[in-house]
Amino acid sequence: MTLAGLAWNNLLRRPARTLLTVLTIALAVGTAVGLLALGRGITDSVARGLDESGAELMVAQRGATEIISARLPEGFGPRLAALPGVAAVSAELYAFTAAGAGRQVLVVGWSAGSPAWASVPLAAGRLPRPGEQALLLGDTLAESLGVGLGARIELFEQSVEVVGITRFATAMNRGLGIMPLASLQTASLRQGQVTAFSVRAAPGADRAALRAAIAAALPVQVSDTRELLAGDRNVGVLQAISRAISAVALVMSGLSLLGTLLMSVQERTREIGMIAAMGWSDRRIVALIGMEGLLVGLAGCAGGVLVGLAASRLFDAIAAIGDFVAFTPQAGDLALPLLAAVPLCVLGAAYPAWRAVRMMPAEALRRL
């Protein structure tokens, strides 16, 4: 019998303990996969949503720690539009508000001249008229709120009519409400303020030079859509918590494997003494214990990948997350937990293996 076969038989002799250890590792790896993918998914979903609306560069408040709460004067818009290399400027205001039964909804206001209006994929209804207290709802958001075309919902303590249903491709935009900028400014008591400006570069314009020109002309921060959330405090905190919980979960799974293998070694003292007396070298005994740890670790990692993929369905079903974030684990989200879990499993087997080879064969055979 091969070393791997012998290790496998040893694990099957204690199926309940082995299964519980595999499940512990699988839950740890699955938790790490899910949390890491969630942290990345927020940034990716926002970037894809802005790209879909035609944004190329985002101009936001310099030094802002939270993008949603950042503010710029609306008067910066004409100054941006006058810069060489700028094809179009859209003033945008983002705000969270409650919409019936305490449900939080993200609403964006676009300026009247924004080119984003021309690219709205309407599934039903019409676009709001400039200054009209009316709303477009993403199809996902409309479904989760249980409202349709012509319905009225409470936003900012005002009744607003749903005049159109949109069907964007990205998760963020499908869970978004859209209003004329002036209407949202009035409703949210933020007259003359915007969250950011979306800038489209003219064909052939040097984007790096345009970014530098904007930063020189105005006291603002200029970034592309994937850099926008890099300095956001809330996203940073979420990602730090995700990494910390993932690390704790992986370490706990390593300790669980250590306990399982250590108990196995103690129960097999006479057996290990016998194979040592038969001429097995210390290296071969260590390899046997290490192989058991590796097999359990690999089984747990495989189960963890399945748990992480299944978690994507769970997060998608939570309206507060699934309406805005496309939760799809990618190769990087799977690789990092696996690269950490497999060495932890090997290390978890190292101490029991060391304990096994330290026993003298005669002493081990005298134990009951």
PDB file of N, CA and C in Angstrom, residues 231-274:
ATOM      1  N   GLY A 231      -9.773  55.617  -1.672  1.00  0.00           N
ATOM      2  CA  GLY A 231      -9.600  56.324  -0.406  1.00  0.00           C
ATOM      3  C   GLY A 231     -10.844  56.380   0.442  1.00  0.00           C
ATOM      4  N   ASP A 232     -11.896  55.656   0.063  1.00  0.00           N
ATOM      5  CA  ASP A 232     -13.137  55.694   0.830  1.00  0.00           C
ATOM      6  C   ASP A 232     -12.959  54.943   2.147  1.00  0.00           C
ATOM      7  N   ARG A 233     -13.261  55.623   3.235  1.00  0.00           N
ATOM      8  CA  ARG A 233     -13.038  55.038   4.555  1.00  0.00           C
ATOM      9  C   ARG A 233     -13.905  53.807   4.787  1.00  0.00           C
ATOM     10  N   ASN A 234     -15.171  53.871   4.381  1.00  0.00           N
ATOM     11  CA  ASN A 234     -16.071  52.746   4.625  1.00  0.00           C
ATOM     12  C   ASN A 234     -15.620  51.492   3.885  1.00  0.00           C
ATOM     13  N   VAL A 235     -15.203  51.665   2.628  1.00  0.00           N
ATOM     14  CA  VAL A 235     -14.713  50.517   1.859  1.00  0.00           C
ATOM     15  C   VAL A 235     -13.420  49.987   2.471  1.00  0.00           C
ATOM     16  N   GLY A 236     -12.540  50.887   2.890  1.00  0.00           N
ATOM     17  CA  GLY A 236     -11.289  50.470   3.529  1.00  0.00           C
ATOM     18  C   GLY A 236     -11.526  49.678   4.802  1.00  0.00           C
ATOM     19  N   VAL A 237     -12.483  50.147   5.627  1.00  0.00           N
ATOM     20  CA  VAL A 237     -12.818  49.436   6.860  1.00  0.00           C
ATOM     21  C   VAL A 237     -13.385  48.055   6.549  1.00  0.00           C
ATOM     22  N   LEU A 238     -14.290  47.990   5.553  1.00  0.00           N
ATOM     23  CA  LEU A 238     -14.875  46.705   5.167  1.00  0.00           C
ATOM     24  C   LEU A 238     -13.807  45.727   4.707  1.00  0.00           C
ATOM     25  N   GLN A 239     -12.885  46.192   3.891  1.00  0.00           N
ATOM     26  CA  GLN A 239     -11.840  45.305   3.384  1.00  0.00           C
ATOM     27  C   GLN A 239     -10.903  44.861   4.501  1.00  0.00           C
ATOM     28  N   ALA A 240     -10.581  45.772   5.447  1.00  0.00           N
ATOM     29  CA  ALA A 240      -9.718  45.405   6.571  1.00  0.00           C
ATOM     30  C   ALA A 240     -10.399  44.368   7.459  1.00  0.00           C
ATOM     31  N   ILE A 241     -11.699  44.561   7.725  1.00  0.00           N
ATOM     32  CA  ILE A 241     -12.440  43.588   8.537  1.00  0.00           C
ATOM     33  C   ILE A 241     -12.508  42.240   7.830  1.00  0.00           C
ATOM     34  N   SER A 242     -12.725  42.274   6.511  1.00  0.00           N
ATOM     35  CA  SER A 242     -12.787  41.027   5.741  1.00  0.00           C
ATOM     36  C   SER A 242     -11.484  40.256   5.854  1.00  0.00           C
ATOM     37  N   ARG A 243     -10.365  40.971   5.694  1.00  0.00           N
ATOM     38  CA  ARG A 243      -9.062  40.296   5.782  1.00  0.00           C
ATOM     39  C   ARG A 243      -8.797  39.760   7.184  1.00  0.00           C
ATOM     40  N   ALA A 244      -9.186  40.545   8.216  1.00  0.00           N
ATOM     41  CA  ALA A 244      -8.942  40.110   9.596  1.00  0.00           C
ATOM     42  C   ALA A 244      -9.761  38.872   9.936  1.00  0.00           C
ATOM     43  N   ILE A 245     -11.051  38.878   9.587  1.00  0.00           N
ATOM     44  CA  ILE A 245     -11.897  37.717   9.881  1.00  0.00           C
ATOM     45  C   ILE A 245     -11.415  36.503   9.092  1.00  0.00           C
ATOM     46  N   SER A 246     -10.987  36.718   7.853  1.00  0.00           N
ATOM     47  CA  SER A 246     -10.474  35.616   7.043  1.00  0.00           C
ATOM     48  C   SER A 246      -9.241  34.997   7.679  1.00  0.00           C
ATOM     49  N   ALA A 247      -8.328  35.846   8.173  1.00  0.00           N
ATOM     50  CA  ALA A 247      -7.106  35.343   8.807  1.00  0.00           C
ATOM     51  C   ALA A 247      -7.438  34.548  10.064  1.00  0.00           C
ATOM     52  N   VAL A 248      -8.359  35.072  10.896  1.00  0.00           N
ATOM     53  CA  VAL A 248      -8.740  34.361  12.122  1.00  0.00           C
ATOM     54  C   VAL A 248      -9.379  33.016  11.784  1.00  0.00           C
ATOM     55  N   ALA A 249     -10.261  33.013  10.788  1.00  0.00           N
ATOM     56  CA  ALA A 249     -10.931  31.768  10.405  1.00  0.00           C
ATOM     57  C   ALA A 249      -9.934  30.719   9.926  1.00  0.00           C
ATOM     58  N   LEU A 250      -8.956  31.146   9.127  1.00  0.00           N
ATOM     59  CA  LEU A 250      -7.960  30.199   8.616  1.00  0.00           C
ATOM     60  C   LEU A 250      -7.072  29.663   9.735  1.00  0.00           C
ATOM     61  N   VAL A 251      -6.677  30.528  10.667  1.00  0.00           N
ATOM     62  CA  VAL A 251      -5.854  30.078  11.796  1.00  0.00           C
ATOM     63  C   VAL A 251      -6.636  29.082  12.657  1.00  0.00           C
ATOM     64  N   MET A 252      -7.912  29.365  12.902  1.00  0.00           N
ATOM     65  CA  MET A 252      -8.728  28.448  13.695  1.00  0.00           C
ATOM     66  C   MET A 252      -8.856  27.084  13.019  1.00  0.00           C
ATOM     67  N   SER A 253      -8.952  27.088  11.691  1.00  0.00           N
ATOM     68  CA  SER A 253      -9.029  25.799  10.996  1.00  0.00           C
ATOM     69  C   SER A 253      -7.721  25.033  11.129  1.00  0.00           C
ATOM     70  N   GLY A 254      -6.581  25.763  11.099  1.00  0.00           N
ATOM     71  CA  GLY A 254      -5.289  25.109  11.306  1.00  0.00           C
ATOM     72  C   GLY A 254      -5.181  24.501  12.691  1.00  0.00           C
ATOM     73  N   LEU A 255      -5.695  25.217  13.714  1.00  0.00           N
ATOM     74  CA  LEU A 255      -5.671  24.690  15.075  1.00  0.00           C
ATOM     75  C   LEU A 255      -6.580  23.463  15.208  1.00  0.00           C
ATOM     76  N   SER A 256      -7.713  23.496  14.501  1.00  0.00           N
ATOM     77  CA  SER A 256      -8.607  22.336  14.534  1.00  0.00           C
ATOM     78  C   SER A 256      -7.914  21.104  13.954  1.00  0.00           C
ATOM     79  N   LEU A 257      -7.196  21.299  12.854  1.00  0.00           N
ATOM     80  CA  LEU A 257      -6.460  20.181  12.260  1.00  0.00           C
ATOM     81  C   LEU A 257      -5.365  19.697  13.203  1.00  0.00           C
ATOM     82  N   LEU A 258      -4.678  20.642  13.876  1.00  0.00           N
ATOM     83  CA  LEU A 258      -3.642  20.270  14.832  1.00  0.00           C
ATOM     84  C   LEU A 258      -4.223  19.385  15.928  1.00  0.00           C
ATOM     85  N   GLY A 259      -5.386  19.777  16.481  1.00  0.00           N
ATOM     86  CA  GLY A 259      -6.003  18.978  17.536  1.00  0.00           C
ATOM     87  C   GLY A 259      -6.393  17.594  17.054  1.00  0.00           C
ATOM     88  N   THR A 260      -6.931  17.522  15.844  1.00  0.00           N
ATOM     89  CA  THR A 260      -7.354  16.225  15.300  1.00  0.00           C
ATOM     90  C   THR A 260      -6.169  15.282  15.120  1.00  0.00           C
ATOM     91  N   LEU A 261      -5.102  15.785  14.525  1.00  0.00           N
ATOM     92  CA  LEU A 261      -3.943  14.920  14.268  1.00  0.00           C
ATOM     93  C   LEU A 261      -3.213  14.573  15.557  1.00  0.00           C
ATOM     94  N   LEU A 262      -3.172  15.508  16.503  1.00  0.00           N
ATOM     95  CA  LEU A 262      -2.504  15.224  17.772  1.00  0.00           C
ATOM     96  C   LEU A 262      -3.248  14.123  18.521  1.00  0.00           C
ATOM     97  N   MET A 263      -4.575  14.194  18.526  1.00  0.00           N
ATOM     98  CA  MET A 263      -5.363  13.141  19.164  1.00  0.00           C
ATOM     99  C   MET A 263      -5.145  11.811  18.449  1.00  0.00           C
ATOM    100  N   SER A 264      -5.064  11.868  17.126  1.00  0.00           N
ATOM    101  CA  SER A 264      -4.837  10.643  16.364  1.00  0.00           C
ATOM    102  C   SER A 264      -3.495  10.009  16.721  1.00  0.00           C
ATOM    103  N   VAL A 265      -2.460  10.827  16.867  1.00  0.00           N
ATOM    104  CA  VAL A 265      -1.133  10.313  17.221  1.00  0.00           C
ATOM    105  C   VAL A 265      -1.160   9.677  18.608  1.00  0.00           C
ATOM    106  N   GLN A 266      -1.831  10.355  19.556  1.00  0.00           N
ATOM    107  CA  GLN A 266      -1.890   9.809  20.914  1.00  0.00           C
ATOM    108  C   GLN A 266      -2.630   8.476  20.946  1.00  0.00           C
ATOM    109  N   GLU A 267      -3.688   8.334  20.156  1.00  0.00           N
ATOM    110  CA  GLU A 267      -4.451   7.090  20.131  1.00  0.00           C
ATOM    111  C   GLU A 267      -3.692   5.968  19.432  1.00  0.00           C
ATOM    112  N   ARG A 268      -2.735   6.323  18.601  1.00  0.00           N
ATOM    113  CA  ARG A 268      -2.006   5.317  17.820  1.00  0.00           C
ATOM    114  C   ARG A 268      -0.569   5.157  18.294  1.00  0.00           C
ATOM    115  N   THR A 269      -0.360   5.399  19.591  1.00  0.00           N
ATOM    116  CA  THR A 269       1.004   5.313  20.128  1.00  0.00           C
ATOM    117  C   THR A 269       1.617   3.943  19.884  1.00  0.00           C
ATOM    118  N   ARG A 270       0.886   2.888  20.226  1.00  0.00           N
ATOM    119  CA  ARG A 270       1.427   1.537  20.026  1.00  0.00           C
ATOM    120  C   ARG A 270       1.647   1.243  18.547  1.00  0.00           C
ATOM    121  N   GLU A 271       0.696   1.696  17.721  1.00  0.00           N
ATOM    122  CA  GLU A 271       0.840   1.459  16.280  1.00  0.00           C
ATOM    123  C   GLU A 271       2.100   2.122  15.738  1.00  0.00           C
ATOM    124  N   ILE A 272       2.337   3.375  16.146  1.00  0.00           N
ATOM    125  CA  ILE A 272       3.531   4.082  15.677  1.00  0.00           C
ATOM    126  C   ILE A 272       4.788   3.417  16.207  1.00  0.00           C
ATOM    127  N   GLY A 273       4.710   2.946  17.470  1.00  0.00           N
ATOM    128  CA  GLY A 273       5.864   2.222  18.017  1.00  0.00           C
ATOM    129  C   GLY A 273       6.164   0.955  17.245  1.00  0.00           C
ATOM    130  N   MET A 274       5.124   0.256  16.822  1.00  0.00           N
ATOM    131  CA  MET A 274       5.312  -0.985  16.072  1.00  0.00           C
ATOM    132  C   MET A 274       5.949  -0.726  14.710  1.00  0.00           C
TER     133      MET A 274
END
